Amino acid sequence: MEDTNDKKPTPQPDIPATFLKPYSPEETETKLYELWESSGYFNPDVCVEKGVTAADAEPYSIVLPPPNVTGTLHMGSALMLAIEDILVRHARMSGKKTLWVPGTDSAAIATQARVEKDIQKSEGKSRHELGREELLKRIDAFVEENKSTMLAQMRAIGASLDWSRYAYTMDDSRYDAVMEAFVRMYEAGLIYRGNRIVNWDPKGQTTISDDEIVYEERKAKLYTFKYGKDFPISISSTRPETKVGDTAVAVHPEDPRYKEYVGKEYDVVFCDVPLHIKVVADASVDKEFGTGALGVTPAHSQIDWEIADRHDLPRPQVISEYAKMTVPGRLSGMKVAEAREAVVAWLREEGLLEKDEDIMQNVSTAERTGGVIEPLPKLQWWVDVDKPFTIAESKIPGIASASSLSLKELMTKVAEGGGVTFVSERFEKTYLHWAKNLRPWCISRQIWFGHRIPVWYREDAMKVQVDSPGDGWEQDPDVLDTWFSSALWTMTTLGWPEETEDLKEYHPTTLIETGYDILFFWVARMILMSGFFLGEVPFKTIYLHGLVRDGQGRKISKSLGNNIDPVDMASKYGMDAVRISLIMGMAPGTDSRISEDKIRGYKHFANKLWNITRFVLTAVGDSDLERVQGEEVLHAELSSLVMTVDRHFAEYRIDLAADAIYHFIWHRFADEIIEESKPILQSGGDAALARQKTLATILTTCLKLLHPFMPYVTEAVWQSAPTLRQGERDILMVAKWPTT
RNA sequence: GCGCGGUUAGCUCAGCUGGUAGAGCAUCACAUUGACAUUGUGGGGGUCGUAGGUUCAAGUCCUGCACCGCGCACCA
């Protein structure tokens, strides 16, 4: 260090100068990542070529859940990268043929919404003023900029990803694969175009899937009223404005109050709109709710649409895509909220309102825009999850080749038959519950950024194919739900639809590791796609991690200002400290907490290891330890530590593995073994020599065990202290995992 | 409404197939120029949410209840 030493110079033994000052992450991290990357060892092919991995070694593969290109990495992404990097480094050191595929996700809606918002702010223009082509150009520029930042961040975290296999959801090869998938599923009859009730987001001006809905509990008023003075039945509704779209009143078939009216038809004028209402009996009606009679609005309610199906009712649309009334009369052009008040006022005037009561109601909102969902009938593209198809060749337990089943059944059987294992069993229940209640999946989106639907129209003709059929054919303007392409991710990153070596070698992948919040969006749908196209599961094990919360257990959010930037923290405390503090105390599937204090604590640990090294190197000096025997007892103890760590790895309890290593290093090795060693070393002779050997062996083993968790500091030690390598490779990342 | 978690020291959590409570942080006291003050040693602190049950023995198994969190459904 720079402070001039005017005290007597302590006699420095012959150890590398780098250990004479505290560990400095900022000086080492970038260099070490470059060392790893340029070594080529992130790529399993290179590992085989250079003899690090046996050619016939067991493959171990993980496909990185591609982060959205909408911004920068947050603590959640850092946690994900840390967990996966730990597993991957452990697998690589254990001699497996280890592949971790990097990627980024275009995140269609999220990205377009973000860019549109920016343009609206800076230029005051909407996307329609800009035009499709120009908007896409702007989005591409935005994406390119973010991508490079994000890739740099992934490197900073230390992720040992094989960059030679990097994929982006919208690159050419992925794009083509998505088109191919759509066409094949269409040809199998599992994708169809249909007019059904969709979840329409008036704010985002697009449909969204059931899973993209967020329910918000709000206070609402339930009004009870009649359509007109001469109408015999009262109904209840929280949305009286929709009643101008009613074509029936449904009652329970066994409700004695209404039996006499079933089958009768009435004409009324409701708020200036003439209605023709038929009374129908339908078992889906709950006799106990409200008046026991349900005003049926087929075009603006999912269940009403289904009732209309059963009773062959007309389905007039009375609300537009802009959530405005399309009926003539006083409501014409009003927004739904205004119309509601206007209808209530009219009901009061007419003396038709019988009751209004406060109730709590779940309002459906769009996850991305927060817009209140307006159910509307629309002609959209759907994945049919109920229609049986024939699975040509099945490698899934419980599903026979050439058998016939629906996608829903496929998804259920994969879990029930043990085709995949959930690290936390409880998620299997959640998954199964979801799979069994699955409804058609709406996959078309009315936005511009994304994989455009490969369907072509000319007059009344329609063709489903990847390339344009020729002049005069117009491509469907819609793009696919971003999760449709994501669902193919394990396959497309490995080369599908080509039958590549990678696909053969690494698919099914060993493990999917992602947040539990995208179990349905993504994990379940990968099972769907992989099952349909390949007859196999996309991954053998499902590891779901929880949310990263702040020190007080609050969700990380912009409004709270409690975001902790992983790269920021790393520049203060080192990335090793960030990584290990993210996974310490984090049981799989449960939310975890991160705070600056915790990270600071683990910086101390990195330095502790540094100082241990300094002590050991000093103790060993220039002794030749090659032929020296260490002490049995301590070696047995070390073995038992390795066994504990292995067991935790086998159970995916990397938090416990890290804990075991941490405690051994600090509280056993440093606090006890090193302290006990001081007199032994001073006494000299064979005992001292044996102890030197023991200390070196313990440290070497600790470096290896700790490497997956804290790759930088351990590699820094390995690089600076060749004496500790004991004949192994000069890069710790590819050293052999300790055996017991 | 259905389901899933959780409830153990001030805080964050661990306690596997049941044998009478552990760690880290925090706190208090003491020590040390030591490989390391990014330190060490020691102490205090818990009737393991609640009421029952099974058992020779229950944080640990079973049942009910309460509270917190989450998912799904309903949403007339």
PDB file of N, CA, C and O in Angstrom, chain A residues 338-388:
ATOM      1  N   GLU A 338     -68.664   7.125 -17.736  1.00  0.00           N
ATOM      2  CA  GLU A 338     -69.694   8.174 -17.845  1.00  0.00           C
ATOM      3  C   GLU A 338     -71.049   7.543 -18.121  1.00  0.00           C
ATOM      4  O   GLU A 338     -72.068   7.935 -17.551  1.00  0.00           O
ATOM      5  N   ALA A 339     -71.023   6.576 -19.020  1.00  0.00           N
ATOM      6  CA  ALA A 339     -72.275   5.934 -19.410  1.00  0.00           C
ATOM      7  C   ALA A 339     -72.939   5.272 -18.205  1.00  0.00           C
ATOM      8  O   ALA A 339     -74.147   5.254 -18.062  1.00  0.00           O
ATOM      9  N   ARG A 340     -72.088   4.711 -17.325  1.00  0.00           N
ATOM     10  CA  ARG A 340     -72.637   4.045 -16.141  1.00  0.00           C
ATOM     11  C   ARG A 340     -73.448   5.032 -15.319  1.00  0.00           C
ATOM     12  O   ARG A 340     -74.578   4.781 -14.931  1.00  0.00           O
ATOM     13  N   GLU A 341     -72.854   6.209 -15.084  1.00  0.00           N
ATOM     14  CA  GLU A 341     -73.560   7.225 -14.308  1.00  0.00           C
ATOM     15  C   GLU A 341     -74.829   7.670 -15.020  1.00  0.00           C
ATOM     16  O   GLU A 341     -75.865   7.875 -14.395  1.00  0.00           O
ATOM     17  N   ALA A 342     -74.726   7.826 -16.327  1.00  0.00           N
ATOM     18  CA  ALA A 342     -75.893   8.277 -17.101  1.00  0.00           C
ATOM     19  C   ALA A 342     -77.024   7.256 -17.018  1.00  0.00           C
ATOM     20  O   ALA A 342     -78.203   7.622 -16.882  1.00  0.00           O
ATOM     21  N   VAL A 343     -76.667   5.986 -17.072  1.00  0.00           N
ATOM     22  CA  VAL A 343     -77.704   4.956 -17.005  1.00  0.00           C
ATOM     23  C   VAL A 343     -78.350   4.953 -15.620  1.00  0.00           C
ATOM     24  O   VAL A 343     -79.572   4.877 -15.478  1.00  0.00           O
ATOM     25  N   VAL A 344     -77.505   5.090 -14.579  1.00  0.00           N
ATOM     26  CA  VAL A 344     -78.052   5.091 -13.217  1.00  0.00           C
ATOM     27  C   VAL A 344     -78.994   6.286 -13.033  1.00  0.00           C
ATOM     28  O   VAL A 344     -80.079   6.159 -12.458  1.00  0.00           O
ATOM     29  N   ALA A 345     -78.573   7.441 -13.567  1.00  0.00           N
ATOM     30  CA  ALA A 345     -79.429   8.626 -13.470  1.00  0.00           C
ATOM     31  C   ALA A 345     -80.768   8.384 -14.173  1.00  0.00           C
ATOM     32  O   ALA A 345     -81.838   8.722 -13.660  1.00  0.00           O
ATOM     33  N   TRP A 346     -80.672   7.757 -15.338  1.00  0.00           N
ATOM     34  CA  TRP A 346     -81.894   7.471 -16.105  1.00  0.00           C
ATOM     35  C   TRP A 346     -82.793   6.508 -15.336  1.00  0.00           C
ATOM     36  O   TRP A 346     -84.005   6.690 -15.256  1.00  0.00           O
ATOM     37  N   LEU A 347     -82.163   5.477 -14.731  1.00  0.00           N
ATOM     38  CA  LEU A 347     -82.949   4.507 -13.951  1.00  0.00           C
ATOM     39  C   LEU A 347     -83.677   5.187 -12.806  1.00  0.00           C
ATOM     40  O   LEU A 347     -84.834   4.889 -12.504  1.00  0.00           O
ATOM     41  N   ARG A 348     -83.001   6.145 -12.179  1.00  0.00           N
ATOM     42  CA  ARG A 348     -83.613   6.869 -11.063  1.00  0.00           C
ATOM     43  C   ARG A 348     -84.794   7.681 -11.565  1.00  0.00           C
ATOM     44  O   ARG A 348     -85.883   7.636 -10.997  1.00  0.00           O
ATOM     45  N   GLU A 349     -84.586   8.414 -12.649  1.00  0.00           N
ATOM     46  CA  GLU A 349     -85.637   9.233 -13.249  1.00  0.00           C
ATOM     47  C   GLU A 349     -86.871   8.411 -13.538  1.00  0.00           C
ATOM     48  O   GLU A 349     -87.996   8.825 -13.300  1.00  0.00           O
ATOM     49  N   GLU A 350     -86.619   7.240 -14.091  1.00  0.00           N
ATOM     50  CA  GLU A 350     -87.722   6.389 -14.534  1.00  0.00           C
ATOM     51  C   GLU A 350     -88.323   5.587 -13.389  1.00  0.00           C
ATOM     52  O   GLU A 350     -89.289   4.859 -13.591  1.00  0.00           O
ATOM     53  N   GLY A 351     -87.696   5.687 -12.218  1.00  0.00           N
ATOM     54  CA  GLY A 351     -88.202   4.926 -11.075  1.00  0.00           C
ATOM     55  C   GLY A 351     -87.972   3.440 -11.202  1.00  0.00           C
ATOM     56  O   GLY A 351     -88.701   2.630 -10.643  1.00  0.00           O
ATOM     57  N   LEU A 352     -86.938   3.068 -11.947  1.00  0.00           N
ATOM     58  CA  LEU A 352     -86.683   1.649 -12.160  1.00  0.00           C
ATOM     59  C   LEU A 352     -85.658   1.090 -11.177  1.00  0.00           C
ATOM     60  O   LEU A 352     -85.544  -0.112 -11.001  1.00  0.00           O
ATOM     61  N   LEU A 353     -84.891   1.981 -10.556  1.00  0.00           N
ATOM     62  CA  LEU A 353     -83.825   1.533  -9.658  1.00  0.00           C
ATOM     63  C   LEU A 353     -84.418   1.091  -8.325  1.00  0.00           C
ATOM     64  O   LEU A 353     -85.116   1.855  -7.667  1.00  0.00           O
ATOM     65  N   GLU A 354     -84.164  -0.131  -7.956  1.00  0.00           N
ATOM     66  CA  GLU A 354     -84.738  -0.656  -6.714  1.00  0.00           C
ATOM     67  C   GLU A 354     -83.764  -0.608  -5.556  1.00  0.00           C
ATOM     68  O   GLU A 354     -84.151  -0.484  -4.398  1.00  0.00           O
ATOM     69  N   LYS A 355     -82.496  -0.733  -5.860  1.00  0.00           N
ATOM     70  CA  LYS A 355     -81.521  -0.867  -4.786  1.00  0.00           C
ATOM     71  C   LYS A 355     -80.129  -0.566  -5.324  1.00  0.00           C
ATOM     72  O   LYS A 355     -79.826  -0.864  -6.469  1.00  0.00           O
ATOM     73  N   ASP A 356     -79.276   0.073  -4.512  1.00  0.00           N
ATOM     74  CA  ASP A 356     -77.854   0.034  -4.836  1.00  0.00           C
ATOM     75  C   ASP A 356     -77.064  -0.248  -3.579  1.00  0.00           C
ATOM     76  O   ASP A 356     -77.334   0.326  -2.535  1.00  0.00           O
ATOM     77  N   GLU A 357     -76.148  -1.187  -3.664  1.00  0.00           N
ATOM     78  CA  GLU A 357     -75.384  -1.572  -2.481  1.00  0.00           C
ATOM     79  C   GLU A 357     -73.904  -1.598  -2.809  1.00  0.00           C
ATOM     80  O   GLU A 357     -73.500  -1.877  -3.934  1.00  0.00           O
ATOM     81  N   ASP A 358     -73.093  -1.314  -1.766  1.00  0.00           N
ATOM     82  CA  ASP A 358     -71.640  -1.350  -1.954  1.00  0.00           C
ATOM     83  C   ASP A 358     -71.141  -2.786  -1.865  1.00  0.00           C
ATOM     84  O   ASP A 358     -71.485  -3.500  -0.929  1.00  0.00           O
ATOM     85  N   ILE A 359     -70.348  -3.165  -2.835  1.00  0.00           N
ATOM     86  CA  ILE A 359     -69.719  -4.479  -2.757  1.00  0.00           C
ATOM     87  C   ILE A 359     -68.245  -4.346  -3.135  1.00  0.00           C
ATOM     88  O   ILE A 359     -67.825  -3.352  -3.714  1.00  0.00           O
ATOM     89  N   MET A 360     -67.471  -5.360  -2.775  1.00  0.00           N
ATOM     90  CA  MET A 360     -66.080  -5.415  -3.217  1.00  0.00           C
ATOM     91  C   MET A 360     -66.044  -6.253  -4.477  1.00  0.00           C
ATOM     92  O   MET A 360     -66.706  -7.285  -4.568  1.00  0.00           O
ATOM     93  N   GLN A 361     -65.274  -5.787  -5.430  1.00  0.00           N
ATOM     94  CA  GLN A 361     -65.268  -6.454  -6.705  1.00  0.00           C
ATOM     95  C   GLN A 361     -63.842  -6.551  -7.247  1.00  0.00           C
ATOM     96  O   GLN A 361     -63.040  -5.656  -7.044  1.00  0.00           O
ATOM     97  N   ASN A 362     -63.538  -7.668  -7.894  1.00  0.00           N
ATOM     98  CA  ASN A 362     -62.241  -7.800  -8.541  1.00  0.00           C
ATOM     99  C   ASN A 362     -62.323  -7.209  -9.942  1.00  0.00           C
ATOM    100  O   ASN A 362     -63.100  -7.667 -10.760  1.00  0.00           O
ATOM    101  N   VAL A 363     -61.529  -6.200 -10.176  1.00  0.00           N
ATOM    102  CA  VAL A 363     -61.513  -5.593 -11.501  1.00  0.00           C
ATOM    103  C   VAL A 363     -60.308  -6.149 -12.264  1.00  0.00           C
ATOM    104  O   VAL A 363     -59.201  -6.195 -11.741  1.00  0.00           O
ATOM    105  N   SER A 364     -60.549  -6.577 -13.492  1.00  0.00           N
ATOM    106  CA  SER A 364     -59.465  -7.088 -14.314  1.00  0.00           C
ATOM    107  C   SER A 364     -58.700  -5.940 -14.941  1.00  0.00           C
ATOM    108  O   SER A 364     -59.286  -5.082 -15.581  1.00  0.00           O
ATOM    109  N   THR A 365     -57.395  -5.930 -14.769  1.00  0.00           N
ATOM    110  CA  THR A 365     -56.583  -4.907 -15.412  1.00  0.00           C
ATOM    111  C   THR A 365     -55.453  -5.574 -16.185  1.00  0.00           C
ATOM    112  O   THR A 365     -55.085  -6.702 -15.905  1.00  0.00           O
ATOM    113  N   ALA A 366     -54.926  -4.836 -17.147  1.00  0.00           N
ATOM    114  CA  ALA A 366     -53.842  -5.379 -17.959  1.00  0.00           C
ATOM    115  C   ALA A 366     -52.531  -5.231 -17.213  1.00  0.00           C
ATOM    116  O   ALA A 366     -52.219  -4.165 -16.691  1.00  0.00           O
ATOM    117  N   GLU A 367     -51.784  -6.310 -17.165  1.00  0.00           N
ATOM    118  CA  GLU A 367     -50.526  -6.327 -16.428  1.00  0.00           C
ATOM    119  C   GLU A 367     -49.576  -5.217 -16.880  1.00  0.00           C
ATOM    120  O   GLU A 367     -48.935  -4.568 -16.066  1.00  0.00           O
ATOM    121  N   ARG A 368     -49.481  -5.013 -18.186  1.00  0.00           N
ATOM    122  CA  ARG A 368     -48.493  -4.067 -18.707  1.00  0.00           C
ATOM    123  C   ARG A 368     -48.903  -2.616 -18.614  1.00  0.00           C
ATOM    124  O   ARG A 368     -48.100  -1.748 -18.348  1.00  0.00           O
ATOM    125  N   THR A 369     -50.197  -2.333 -18.918  1.00  0.00           N
ATOM    126  CA  THR A 369     -50.603  -0.938 -19.026  1.00  0.00           C
ATOM    127  C   THR A 369     -51.467  -0.478 -17.854  1.00  0.00           C
ATOM    128  O   THR A 369     -51.654   0.706 -17.647  1.00  0.00           O
ATOM    129  N   GLY A 370     -51.997  -1.420 -17.099  1.00  0.00           N
ATOM    130  CA  GLY A 370     -52.891  -1.063 -16.011  1.00  0.00           C
ATOM    131  C   GLY A 370     -54.298  -0.735 -16.474  1.00  0.00           C
ATOM    132  O   GLY A 370     -55.164  -0.406 -15.674  1.00  0.00           O
ATOM    133  N   GLY A 371     -54.543  -0.794 -17.787  1.00  0.00           N
ATOM    134  CA  GLY A 371     -55.870  -0.485 -18.316  1.00  0.00           C
ATOM    135  C   GLY A 371     -56.920  -1.478 -17.836  1.00  0.00           C
ATOM    136  O   GLY A 371     -56.618  -2.650 -17.634  1.00  0.00           O
ATOM    137  N   VAL A 372     -58.151  -0.996 -17.633  1.00  0.00           N
ATOM    138  CA  VAL A 372     -59.227  -1.891 -17.210  1.00  0.00           C
ATOM    139  C   VAL A 372     -59.685  -2.705 -18.417  1.00  0.00           C
ATOM    140  O   VAL A 372     -60.026  -2.155 -19.469  1.00  0.00           O
ATOM    141  N   ILE A 373     -59.668  -4.014 -18.249  1.00  0.00           N
ATOM    142  CA  ILE A 373     -59.991  -4.915 -19.343  1.00  0.00           C
ATOM    143  C   ILE A 373     -61.456  -4.804 -19.750  1.00  0.00           C
ATOM    144  O   ILE A 373     -62.354  -4.783 -18.915  1.00  0.00           O
ATOM    145  N   GLU A 374     -61.672  -4.707 -21.040  1.00  0.00           N
ATOM    146  CA  GLU A 374     -63.030  -4.659 -21.578  1.00  0.00           C
ATOM    147  C   GLU A 374     -63.244  -5.947 -22.375  1.00  0.00           C
ATOM    148  O   GLU A 374     -62.610  -6.147 -23.407  1.00  0.00           O
ATOM    149  N   PRO A 375     -64.076  -6.847 -21.886  1.00  0.00           N
ATOM    150  CA  PRO A 375     -64.313  -8.057 -22.679  1.00  0.00           C
ATOM    151  C   PRO A 375     -65.065  -7.685 -23.959  1.00  0.00           C
ATOM    152  O   PRO A 375     -66.071  -6.980 -23.907  1.00  0.00           O
ATOM    153  N   LEU A 376     -64.519  -8.139 -25.099  1.00  0.00           N
ATOM    154  CA  LEU A 376     -65.120  -7.830 -26.400  1.00  0.00           C
ATOM    155  C   LEU A 376     -65.036  -9.063 -27.288  1.00  0.00           C
ATOM    156  O   LEU A 376     -64.099  -9.830 -27.168  1.00  0.00           O
ATOM    157  N   PRO A 377     -65.980  -9.190 -28.201  1.00  0.00           N
ATOM    158  CA  PRO A 377     -65.829 -10.287 -29.157  1.00  0.00           C
ATOM    159  C   PRO A 377     -64.874  -9.851 -30.260  1.00  0.00           C
ATOM    160  O   PRO A 377     -64.978  -8.738 -30.765  1.00  0.00           O
ATOM    161  N   LYS A 378     -63.945 -10.698 -30.593  1.00  0.00           N
ATOM    162  CA  LYS A 378     -62.988 -10.344 -31.650  1.00  0.00           C
ATOM    163  C   LYS A 378     -62.532 -11.585 -32.389  1.00  0.00           C
ATOM    164  O   LYS A 378     -62.451 -12.664 -31.829  1.00  0.00           O
ATOM    165  N   LEU A 379     -62.193 -11.364 -33.656  1.00  0.00           N
ATOM    166  CA  LEU A 379     -61.663 -12.440 -34.471  1.00  0.00           C
ATOM    167  C   LEU A 379     -60.153 -12.515 -34.216  1.00  0.00           C
ATOM    168  O   LEU A 379     -59.412 -11.622 -34.599  1.00  0.00           O
ATOM    169  N   GLN A 380     -59.742 -13.564 -33.537  1.00  0.00           N
ATOM    170  CA  GLN A 380     -58.338 -13.671 -33.144  1.00  0.00           C
ATOM    171  C   GLN A 380     -57.817 -15.074 -33.384  1.00  0.00           C
ATOM    172  O   GLN A 380     -58.579 -15.995 -33.668  1.00  0.00           O
ATOM    173  N   TRP A 381     -56.503 -15.219 -33.200  1.00  0.00           N
ATOM    174  CA  TRP A 381     -55.869 -16.535 -33.320  1.00  0.00           C
ATOM    175  C   TRP A 381     -55.743 -17.175 -31.946  1.00  0.00           C
ATOM    176  O   TRP A 381     -55.402 -16.512 -30.982  1.00  0.00           O
ATOM    177  N   TRP A 382     -56.046 -18.473 -31.914  1.00  0.00           N
ATOM    178  CA  TRP A 382     -56.090 -19.187 -30.636  1.00  0.00           C
ATOM    179  C   TRP A 382     -55.337 -20.502 -30.729  1.00  0.00           C
ATOM    180  O   TRP A 382     -55.315 -21.129 -31.785  1.00  0.00           O
ATOM    181  N   VAL A 383     -54.793 -20.915 -29.609  1.00  0.00           N
ATOM    182  CA  VAL A 383     -54.268 -22.274 -29.502  1.00  0.00           C
ATOM    183  C   VAL A 383     -55.345 -23.097 -28.799  1.00  0.00           C
ATOM    184  O   VAL A 383     -55.806 -22.733 -27.723  1.00  0.00           O
ATOM    185  N   ASP A 384     -55.737 -24.174 -29.467  1.00  0.00           N
ATOM    186  CA  ASP A 384     -56.769 -25.040 -28.916  1.00  0.00           C
ATOM    187  C   ASP A 384     -56.119 -26.048 -27.981  1.00  0.00           C
ATOM    188  O   ASP A 384     -55.328 -26.880 -28.419  1.00  0.00           O
ATOM    189  N   VAL A 385     -56.433 -25.961 -26.711  1.00  0.00           N
ATOM    190  CA  VAL A 385     -55.785 -26.856 -25.755  1.00  0.00           C
ATOM    191  C   VAL A 385     -56.605 -28.116 -25.487  1.00  0.00           C
ATOM    192  O   VAL A 385     -56.181 -28.998 -24.758  1.00  0.00           O
ATOM    193  N   ASP A 386     -57.790 -28.170 -26.080  1.00  0.00           N
ATOM    194  CA  ASP A 386     -58.671 -29.307 -25.820  1.00  0.00           C
ATOM    195  C   ASP A 386     -58.755 -30.304 -26.965  1.00  0.00           C
ATOM    196  O   ASP A 386     -59.234 -31.410 -26.801  1.00  0.00           O
ATOM    197  N   LYS A 387     -58.330 -29.870 -28.127  1.00  0.00           N
ATOM    198  CA  LYS A 387     -58.475 -30.738 -29.290  1.00  0.00           C
ATOM    199  C   LYS A 387     -57.391 -31.818 -29.313  1.00  0.00           C
ATOM    200  O   LYS A 387     -56.210 -31.509 -29.189  1.00  0.00           O
ATOM    201  N   PRO A 388     -57.773 -33.070 -29.472  1.00  0.00           N
ATOM    202  CA  PRO A 388     -56.757 -34.126 -29.478  1.00  0.00           C
ATOM    203  C   PRO A 388     -55.895 -34.079 -30.735  1.00  0.00           C
ATOM    204  O   PRO A 388     -56.362 -33.672 -31.800  1.00  0.00           O
TER     205      PRO A 388
END
